[in-house]
Amino acid sequence: MPSLKRSASPRLTRLTARASPYNTSVTLFEAQDTASIPKISDSPRRSKRVKLEAEEPKFTIKEEENRNPTPTEPEASGSGSSTPKKRAAKSPRKPKPIQQSLAVPHPAPENWQETYATIKRMRSQIVAPVDTMGCDQAQYKEAEPKNRRFATLISLMLSSQTKDEVTDAAVSKLRSAIGGSLTVDALINAEDVVIGEAIGKVGFWRRKTEYIKKTAQRLRDDFDSDVPKTVDELCSLPGVGPKMAFLALQVAWNLNVGIGVDVHVHRITNRLGWHKPPTKNPEETRLNLQSWLPIELHPDINHMLVGFGQVMCLPVGPRCDLCDLSANGLCPSAQKVTKTKSRKAVTLTAVKYENDSPPKIEIALEPEETKPILSDFTLQKIEPT
């Protein structure tokens, strides 16, 4: 009878039982080599104690690359596939065209001509920050036409959610930091740190640093280092929206293709009741205004209302008591200002007399301070030349 000890040989053995030919009550066991046993895969019943390890298929270098595709290629659907299908490259998404008009024009507001003329008259007597530090002022420090247009675009990009005073200072500092002139090549070659330090006072300066660098690269690669002449091309630049595009075309190219609507224009026209129902964002305001405002007034309304909003129709605490629209009943949002009596300050002074007499208290009223009509700006009447 063969030994039942496990053999050290890597070959596997199996015990088979058979009845003894000498005595039927005796069962004999024999060790049988697995080579003579049918393969497990051929057996109808698979043992749970036997683990099958599929042999790893061998691949060529090319097939191995296909098994580990790049992010742009999908993995092979089957282990036997040596030439997986490549995913078709997606074409760059085309920017959505900027809407130019409404399907149904907004009706013209009542008495808008009188309101417009009143604001224009008041603006002729006001010097606002936009008049001296607006985006149109950046071009005057450049000599070349291309640089003038580029400086206008950069000023517009930096002006988003930033006061004109801060934007004007940032443009001047940036011009000095990159060599004395705002050119496409100078901005591309400038380090991000240099640009960031120059424009660090404007809102979202880190994001704007990235935007103006990418915009300069696009202008050099696609537009011959010049500002595009269409709204859709301008809006395809990083960080450029419809308001900037329309203003850039008006200032840089003298093209009147739409109204640049910012927060001032959006706020004031809604206060005047020119939108029914009120608009929710500047784009809705722009489409409404363009549908009924005469086209010859499109280039002027932004500059006029921005200065009016900076000095008179403030976001918080508008100066309705000084506004002619309130006095003439042309503004439905005018606030009534109640004048309170000013309190006069009282000064108590202890005066000690000679001859050891007790001190006496003298009471005096301080003179009232004369406050200017406008705290930040003054109304100036501009005489015609």
CSV table of C-alpha atoms in Angstrom, one decimal:
chain,number,residue,atom,x,y,z
A,1,MET,CA,0.0,0.0,0.0
A,2,PRO,CA,1.5,3.4,-1.0
A,3,SER,CA,2.4,5.8,1.7
A,4,LEU,CA,-0.2,8.4,2.5
A,5,LYS,CA,2.4,11.1,3.4
A,6,ARG,CA,2.3,14.3,1.3
A,7,SER,CA,5.0,14.1,-1.3
A,8,ALA,CA,7.6,16.9,-1.5
A,9,SER,CA,7.3,16.8,-5.2
A,10,PRO,CA,5.4,19.7,-6.8
A,11,ARG,CA,3.3,17.1,-8.6
A,12,LEU,CA,-0.1,16.6,-7.0
A,13,THR,CA,-1.5,13.2,-6.1
A,14,ARG,CA,-5.0,11.9,-5.5
A,15,LEU,CA,-6.2,8.9,-3.4
A,16,THR,CA,-8.6,6.5,-5.0
A,17,ALA,CA,-10.6,3.8,-3.2
A,18,ARG,CA,-11.3,0.2,-4.4
A,19,ALA,CA,-12.5,-3.0,-2.8
A,20,SER,CA,-9.9,-5.6,-1.9
A,21,PRO,CA,-9.9,-8.7,-4.1
A,22,TYR,CA,-9.2,-10.9,-1.1
A,23,ASN,CA,-11.8,-9.6,1.3
A,24,THR,CA,-14.8,-7.5,0.3
A,25,SER,CA,-15.0,-5.9,3.7
A,26,VAL,CA,-11.6,-4.3,3.2
A,27,THR,CA,-11.2,-1.1,1.2
A,28,LEU,CA,-7.8,-0.3,-0.4
A,29,PHE,CA,-6.5,3.3,-1.2
A,30,GLU,CA,-4.1,4.0,-4.0
A,31,ALA,CA,-2.2,7.2,-4.8
A,32,GLN,CA,-2.9,8.3,-8.4
A,33,ASP,CA,-0.9,10.8,-10.4
A,34,THR,CA,-2.9,13.9,-11.5
A,35,ALA,CA,-1.5,13.6,-15.0
A,36,SER,CA,-3.9,10.8,-15.6
A,37,ILE,CA,-6.9,12.7,-14.1
A,38,PRO,CA,-9.1,14.7,-16.4
A,39,LYS,CA,-8.5,18.4,-16.3
A,40,ILE,CA,-10.6,20.3,-13.8
A,41,SER,CA,-11.9,22.6,-16.4
A,42,ASP,CA,-13.3,19.5,-18.2
A,43,SER,CA,-15.0,18.2,-15.1
A,44,PRO,CA,-18.7,19.0,-14.9
A,45,ARG,CA,-18.4,19.8,-11.2
A,46,ARG,CA,-15.7,22.3,-10.0
A,47,SER,CA,-14.3,21.9,-6.5
A,48,LYS,CA,-14.5,25.0,-4.3
A,49,ARG,CA,-11.2,24.2,-2.7
A,50,VAL,CA,-9.3,24.6,-5.9
A,51,LYS,CA,-8.5,28.1,-7.0
A,52,LEU,CA,-8.0,28.7,-10.6
A,53,GLU,CA,-5.5,31.4,-11.6
A,54,ALA,CA,-5.8,32.5,-15.1
A,55,GLU,CA,-2.5,32.8,-16.8
A,56,GLU,CA,-1.7,36.4,-17.6
A,57,PRO,CA,-1.6,36.9,-21.4
A,58,LYS,CA,1.5,38.2,-22.9
A,59,PHE,CA,1.4,41.5,-24.9
A,60,THR,CA,3.6,43.2,-27.3
A,61,ILE,CA,4.8,46.8,-26.5
A,62,LYS,CA,2.2,48.2,-28.8
A,63,GLU,CA,-0.6,46.1,-27.2
A,64,GLU,CA,0.7,47.0,-23.7
A,65,GLU,CA,0.3,50.7,-24.6
A,66,ASN,CA,-3.2,50.0,-25.7
A,67,ARG,CA,-4.0,48.3,-22.4
A,68,ASN,CA,-2.9,51.5,-20.5
A,69,PRO,CA,-4.3,54.2,-22.7
A,70,THR,CA,-3.7,57.9,-22.3
A,71,PRO,CA,-6.6,60.0,-20.7
A,72,THR,CA,-7.8,60.8,-24.2
A,73,GLU,CA,-8.1,57.1,-25.2
A,74,PRO,CA,-10.6,54.7,-23.7
A,75,GLU,CA,-9.6,51.3,-22.2
A,76,ALA,CA,-10.2,48.2,-24.3
A,77,SER,CA,-13.5,46.6,-23.7
A,78,GLY,CA,-12.2,43.1,-23.9
A,79,SER,CA,-8.9,41.5,-22.7
A,80,GLY,CA,-8.3,40.0,-26.1
A,81,SER,CA,-8.7,43.2,-28.0
A,82,SER,CA,-5.3,44.5,-29.2
A,83,THR,CA,-6.6,47.6,-31.2
A,84,PRO,CA,-9.2,49.4,-29.0
A,85,LYS,CA,-11.3,52.1,-30.6
A,86,LYS,CA,-9.9,55.6,-30.1
A,87,ARG,CA,-12.3,58.3,-28.8
A,88,ALA,CA,-12.8,61.0,-31.4
A,89,ALA,CA,-11.2,64.3,-30.4
A,90,LYS,CA,-13.8,66.9,-29.3
A,91,SER,CA,-13.9,70.0,-31.3
A,92,PRO,CA,-13.5,73.2,-29.3
A,93,ARG,CA,-16.8,74.5,-28.0
A,94,LYS,CA,-17.9,77.6,-29.9
A,95,PRO,CA,-18.9,80.5,-27.8
A,96,LYS,CA,-22.6,81.3,-27.8
A,97,PRO,CA,-23.3,84.4,-29.9
A,98,ILE,CA,-24.2,87.5,-27.9
A,99,GLN,CA,-27.9,88.3,-28.2
A,100,GLN,CA,-28.4,91.6,-30.0
A,101,SER,CA,-32.2,92.2,-29.9
A,102,LEU,CA,-35.4,91.1,-28.3
A,103,ALA,CA,-38.0,89.1,-30.1
A,104,VAL,CA,-40.7,91.5,-28.8
A,105,PRO,CA,-39.3,95.0,-28.2
A,106,HIS,CA,-39.8,96.6,-24.8
A,107,PRO,CA,-42.2,99.6,-24.9
A,108,ALA,CA,-40.6,103.0,-24.4
A,109,PRO,CA,-41.2,104.4,-20.9
A,110,GLU,CA,-43.4,107.3,-20.4
A,111,ASN,CA,-41.7,110.7,-20.3
A,112,TRP,CA,-38.3,109.1,-20.9
A,113,GLN,CA,-37.2,112.1,-23.1
A,114,GLU,CA,-37.8,114.6,-20.3
A,115,THR,CA,-36.0,112.4,-17.8
A,116,TYR,CA,-33.0,111.8,-20.2
A,117,ALA,CA,-32.7,115.6,-20.8
A,118,THR,CA,-32.8,116.4,-17.1
A,119,ILE,CA,-30.1,113.9,-16.3
A,120,LYS,CA,-28.0,115.2,-19.2
A,121,ARG,CA,-28.4,118.8,-17.9
A,122,MET,CA,-27.3,117.8,-14.4
A,123,ARG,CA,-24.4,115.8,-15.7
A,124,SER,CA,-23.1,118.9,-17.5
A,125,GLN,CA,-22.6,120.5,-14.1
A,126,ILE,CA,-20.9,117.5,-12.4
A,127,VAL,CA,-17.4,116.3,-12.8
A,128,ALA,CA,-17.4,112.6,-11.8
A,129,PRO,CA,-14.5,110.1,-11.6
A,130,VAL,CA,-15.5,108.5,-14.9
A,131,ASP,CA,-14.8,111.9,-16.6
A,132,THR,CA,-11.2,112.0,-15.6
A,133,MET,CA,-10.3,108.3,-14.8
A,134,GLY,CA,-12.6,106.2,-16.9
A,135,CYS,CA,-11.5,103.5,-19.3
A,136,ASP,CA,-11.4,105.9,-22.2
A,137,GLN,CA,-8.5,107.8,-20.5
A,138,ALA,CA,-6.0,105.0,-20.7
A,139,GLN,CA,-5.5,105.3,-24.4
A,140,TYR,CA,-4.2,108.9,-24.3
A,141,LYS,CA,-0.9,107.8,-22.7
A,142,GLU,CA,-0.1,105.6,-25.7
A,143,ALA,CA,1.3,106.7,-29.0
A,144,GLU,CA,0.6,103.7,-31.3
A,145,PRO,CA,-3.0,103.0,-32.4
A,146,LYS,CA,-2.7,99.3,-31.5
A,147,ASN,CA,-1.4,100.2,-28.0
A,148,ARG,CA,-4.2,102.6,-27.5
A,149,ARG,CA,-6.8,100.0,-28.2
A,150,PHE,CA,-5.0,97.5,-26.1
A,151,ALA,CA,-4.7,99.9,-23.2
A,152,THR,CA,-8.5,100.5,-23.4
A,153,LEU,CA,-9.2,96.8,-23.3
A,154,ILE,CA,-6.9,96.3,-20.3
A,155,SER,CA,-8.4,99.2,-18.4
A,156,LEU,CA,-11.9,97.7,-19.0
A,157,MET,CA,-10.8,94.2,-17.8
A,158,LEU,CA,-9.3,95.7,-14.6
A,159,SER,CA,-12.4,97.9,-13.9
A,160,SER,CA,-14.7,95.0,-13.1
A,161,GLN,CA,-16.0,95.5,-9.5
A,162,THR,CA,-13.4,98.2,-9.0
A,163,LYS,CA,-13.7,102.0,-8.6
A,164,ASP,CA,-12.3,104.2,-11.4
A,165,GLU,CA,-9.8,105.8,-9.1
A,166,VAL,CA,-8.2,102.4,-8.3
A,167,THR,CA,-8.4,101.2,-11.9
A,168,ASP,CA,-6.7,104.3,-13.3
A,169,ALA,CA,-3.8,104.0,-10.7
A,170,ALA,CA,-3.4,100.3,-11.5
A,171,VAL,CA,-3.2,100.9,-15.3
A,172,SER,CA,-0.5,103.5,-14.7
A,173,LYS,CA,1.4,101.3,-12.4
A,174,LEU,CA,1.2,98.4,-14.8
A,175,ARG,CA,2.4,100.5,-17.7
A,176,SER,CA,5.5,101.5,-15.7
A,177,ALA,CA,6.1,98.0,-14.5
A,178,ILE,CA,6.3,96.5,-18.0
A,179,GLY,CA,8.5,99.1,-19.6
A,180,GLY,CA,6.5,102.3,-20.0
A,181,SER,CA,4.0,101.2,-22.6
A,182,LEU,CA,1.0,98.8,-22.6
A,183,THR,CA,1.9,96.5,-25.5
A,184,VAL,CA,0.8,92.9,-26.2
A,185,ASP,CA,4.4,91.6,-26.3
A,186,ALA,CA,5.5,93.4,-23.1
A,187,LEU,CA,2.6,92.0,-21.2
A,188,ILE,CA,3.3,88.4,-22.4
A,189,ASN,CA,6.9,88.6,-21.4
A,190,ALA,CA,6.2,90.1,-18.0
A,191,GLU,CA,6.3,87.8,-15.0
A,192,ASP,CA,3.0,87.1,-13.2
A,193,VAL,CA,4.5,88.5,-10.0
A,194,VAL,CA,5.3,91.8,-11.6
A,195,ILE,CA,1.7,92.1,-13.0
A,196,GLY,CA,0.2,91.1,-9.7
A,197,GLU,CA,2.1,93.7,-7.8
A,198,ALA,CA,1.1,96.4,-10.2
A,199,ILE,CA,-2.7,95.6,-10.2
A,200,GLY,CA,-2.9,94.3,-6.6
A,201,LYS,CA,-5.3,97.0,-5.5
A,202,VAL,CA,-8.1,96.0,-8.0
A,203,GLY,CA,-10.7,93.5,-7.2
A,204,PHE,CA,-9.9,89.8,-8.0
A,205,TRP,CA,-6.4,90.8,-9.0
A,206,ARG,CA,-5.1,87.2,-9.1
A,207,ARG,CA,-7.8,86.1,-11.5
A,208,LYS,CA,-7.4,89.2,-13.6
A,209,THR,CA,-3.6,88.6,-13.8
A,210,GLU,CA,-4.3,85.2,-15.4
A,211,TYR,CA,-7.0,86.7,-17.7
A,212,ILE,CA,-4.9,89.5,-19.1
A,213,LYS,CA,-1.9,87.2,-19.7
A,214,LYS,CA,-4.1,84.8,-21.7
A,215,THR,CA,-5.9,87.6,-23.5
A,216,ALA,CA,-2.6,89.1,-24.6
A,217,GLN,CA,-1.5,85.6,-25.9
A,218,ARG,CA,-4.8,85.2,-27.8
A,219,LEU,CA,-4.4,88.7,-29.4
A,220,ARG,CA,-0.9,87.9,-30.6
A,221,ASP,CA,-1.8,84.4,-31.9
A,222,ASP,CA,-5.3,85.1,-33.5
A,223,PHE,CA,-5.7,88.8,-34.0
A,224,ASP,CA,-2.3,90.2,-35.1
A,225,SER,CA,-1.7,91.7,-31.6
A,226,ASP,CA,-4.8,94.0,-32.0
A,227,VAL,CA,-8.2,94.3,-30.4
A,228,PRO,CA,-10.9,92.4,-32.3
A,229,LYS,CA,-13.7,94.4,-34.0
A,230,THR,CA,-16.7,92.2,-33.2
A,231,VAL,CA,-18.6,91.6,-30.0
A,232,ASP,CA,-18.4,87.8,-30.3
A,233,GLU,CA,-14.6,87.8,-30.8
A,234,LEU,CA,-14.1,90.1,-27.9
A,235,CYS,CA,-16.3,88.0,-25.6
A,236,SER,CA,-14.3,84.9,-26.6
A,237,LEU,CA,-11.3,86.4,-24.8
A,238,PRO,CA,-10.8,85.4,-21.1
A,239,GLY,CA,-12.4,87.7,-18.7
A,240,VAL,CA,-14.2,89.8,-21.3
A,241,GLY,CA,-18.0,90.1,-21.1
A,242,PRO,CA,-20.6,92.0,-23.2
A,243,LYS,CA,-20.3,95.3,-21.3
A,244,MET,CA,-16.6,95.4,-21.9
A,245,ALA,CA,-17.0,94.3,-25.5
A,246,PHE,CA,-19.5,97.1,-26.4
A,247,LEU,CA,-17.5,99.8,-24.6
A,248,ALA,CA,-14.2,98.6,-26.2
A,249,LEU,CA,-15.8,98.8,-29.6
A,250,GLN,CA,-17.1,102.3,-28.9
A,251,VAL,CA,-13.9,103.7,-27.4
A,252,ALA,CA,-11.2,101.8,-29.4
A,253,TRP,CA,-12.9,101.5,-32.8
A,254,ASN,CA,-15.6,104.1,-32.6
A,255,LEU,CA,-18.2,101.4,-33.5
A,256,ASN,CA,-21.8,101.8,-32.2
A,257,VAL,CA,-23.2,98.3,-32.0
A,258,GLY,CA,-24.8,98.2,-28.6
A,259,ILE,CA,-25.0,99.7,-25.1
A,260,GLY,CA,-22.5,98.9,-22.4
A,261,VAL,CA,-24.5,98.3,-19.2
A,262,ASP,CA,-22.8,98.2,-15.9
A,263,VAL,CA,-24.1,98.3,-12.3
A,264,HIS,CA,-24.8,102.0,-12.5
A,265,VAL,CA,-26.9,101.8,-15.7
A,266,HIS,CA,-28.7,98.8,-14.4
A,267,ARG,CA,-29.5,100.4,-11.0
A,268,ILE,CA,-30.5,103.8,-12.3
A,269,THR,CA,-32.8,102.7,-15.1
A,270,ASN,CA,-34.6,100.3,-12.7
A,271,ARG,CA,-35.0,103.1,-10.2
A,272,LEU,CA,-36.5,105.3,-13.0
A,273,GLY,CA,-39.0,102.5,-13.8
A,274,TRP,CA,-37.8,102.1,-17.3
A,275,HIS,CA,-38.2,98.2,-17.1
A,276,LYS,CA,-41.5,96.5,-16.5
A,277,PRO,CA,-41.0,94.1,-14.9
A,278,PRO,CA,-37.7,95.2,-13.4
A,279,THR,CA,-34.7,93.5,-14.9
A,280,LYS,CA,-32.7,91.0,-13.0
A,281,ASN,CA,-29.2,91.5,-14.5
A,282,PRO,CA,-27.3,93.9,-16.8
A,283,GLU,CA,-27.9,91.8,-19.9
A,284,GLU,CA,-31.7,92.1,-19.5
A,285,THR,CA,-31.3,95.8,-19.0
A,286,ARG,CA,-29.2,96.1,-22.1
A,287,LEU,CA,-31.6,94.3,-24.4
A,288,ASN,CA,-34.5,96.3,-23.1
A,289,LEU,CA,-32.7,99.6,-23.6
A,290,GLN,CA,-31.5,98.7,-27.1
A,291,SER,CA,-35.1,97.8,-28.1
A,292,TRP,CA,-36.5,101.4,-27.6
A,293,LEU,CA,-33.7,103.9,-27.0
A,294,PRO,CA,-32.7,105.7,-30.2
A,295,ILE,CA,-29.5,104.2,-31.6
A,296,GLU,CA,-27.8,107.6,-31.7
A,297,LEU,CA,-28.0,107.8,-27.9
A,298,HIS,CA,-26.4,104.3,-27.3
A,299,PRO,CA,-22.8,105.5,-27.1
A,300,ASP,CA,-23.6,108.3,-24.5
A,301,ILE,CA,-25.9,106.7,-22.1
A,302,ASN,CA,-23.3,104.6,-20.3
A,303,HIS,CA,-20.9,107.6,-19.6
A,304,MET,CA,-23.8,109.8,-18.6
A,305,LEU,CA,-25.4,107.4,-16.2
A,306,VAL,CA,-22.2,106.1,-14.7
A,307,GLY,CA,-21.2,109.7,-13.7
A,308,PHE,CA,-24.7,110.3,-12.4
A,309,GLY,CA,-24.5,107.2,-10.3
A,310,GLN,CA,-21.1,108.0,-8.9
A,311,VAL,CA,-22.1,111.4,-7.6
A,312,MET,CA,-25.9,111.7,-7.3
A,313,CYS,CA,-27.8,108.5,-7.6
A,314,LEU,CA,-25.6,106.5,-5.2
A,315,PRO,CA,-26.2,102.8,-4.5
A,316,VAL,CA,-26.8,103.6,-0.8
A,317,GLY,CA,-28.2,106.9,0.3
A,318,PRO,CA,-29.0,108.6,-3.0
A,319,ARG,CA,-29.0,112.4,-2.9
A,320,CYS,CA,-32.6,112.7,-3.9
A,321,ASP,CA,-32.9,116.1,-2.1
A,322,LEU,CA,-30.4,117.5,-4.6
A,323,CYS,CA,-31.7,115.8,-7.7
A,324,ASP,CA,-34.0,117.6,-10.2
A,325,LEU,CA,-35.7,114.3,-11.1
A,326,SER,CA,-37.1,114.1,-7.5
A,327,ALA,CA,-38.2,117.8,-7.6
A,328,ASN,CA,-39.9,117.4,-11.0
A,329,GLY,CA,-41.6,114.1,-10.0
A,330,LEU,CA,-39.8,112.1,-12.8
A,331,CYS,CA,-38.3,109.5,-10.5
A,332,PRO,CA,-40.8,107.0,-8.9
A,333,SER,CA,-38.1,105.8,-6.5
A,334,ALA,CA,-37.2,109.2,-5.1
A,335,GLN,CA,-36.8,109.2,-1.4
A,336,LYS,CA,-38.1,112.0,0.9
A,337,VAL,CA,-35.4,113.5,2.9
A,338,THR,CA,-36.5,115.0,6.2
A,339,LYS,CA,-34.2,117.7,7.5
A,340,THR,CA,-33.4,117.4,11.2
A,341,LYS,CA,-32.5,120.5,13.3
A,342,SER,CA,-28.8,120.5,14.0
A,343,ARG,CA,-27.7,120.4,17.6
A,344,LYS,CA,-25.5,123.2,18.7
A,345,ALA,CA,-22.6,122.2,20.9
A,346,VAL,CA,-22.3,123.7,24.3
A,347,THR,CA,-18.9,124.6,25.8
A,348,LEU,CA,-18.5,124.8,29.6
A,349,THR,CA,-15.5,126.7,30.7
A,350,ALA,CA,-14.4,127.2,34.4
A,351,VAL,CA,-12.9,130.7,35.0
A,352,LYS,CA,-11.1,131.4,38.2
A,353,TYR,CA,-11.0,135.0,39.3
A,354,GLU,CA,-8.5,136.8,41.5
A,355,ASN,CA,-8.9,137.6,45.2
A,356,ASP,CA,-9.8,134.0,46.0
A,357,SER,CA,-13.3,134.4,44.7
A,358,PRO,CA,-15.1,131.1,43.8
A,359,PRO,CA,-14.8,130.0,40.1
A,360,LYS,CA,-17.6,130.7,37.7
A,361,ILE,CA,-18.8,128.7,34.8
A,362,GLU,CA,-19.2,130.4,31.4
A,363,ILE,CA,-21.5,128.8,28.8
A,364,ALA,CA,-20.9,129.4,25.1
A,365,LEU,CA,-22.5,128.0,21.9
A,366,GLU,CA,-20.1,126.8,19.2
A,367,PRO,CA,-20.7,128.1,15.7
A,368,GLU,CA,-22.3,125.7,13.3
A,369,GLU,CA,-20.0,124.0,10.8
A,370,THR,CA,-20.7,124.7,7.2
A,371,LYS,CA,-20.9,121.4,5.4
A,372,PRO,CA,-20.5,121.1,1.6
A,373,ILE,CA,-23.4,120.0,-0.4
A,374,LEU,CA,-21.6,116.9,-1.7
A,375,SER,CA,-19.1,115.2,0.6
A,376,ASP,CA,-16.8,113.8,-2.1
A,377,PHE,CA,-17.5,115.9,-5.2
A,378,THR,CA,-18.7,119.4,-5.9
A,379,LEU,CA,-21.1,120.6,-8.5
A,380,GLN,CA,-19.3,122.6,-11.0
A,381,LYS,CA,-21.0,124.6,-13.7
A,382,ILE,CA,-19.1,124.2,-17.0
A,383,GLU,CA,-19.2,127.3,-19.1
A,384,PRO,CA,-19.6,126.8,-22.8
A,385,THR,CA,-16.4,127.7,-24.7
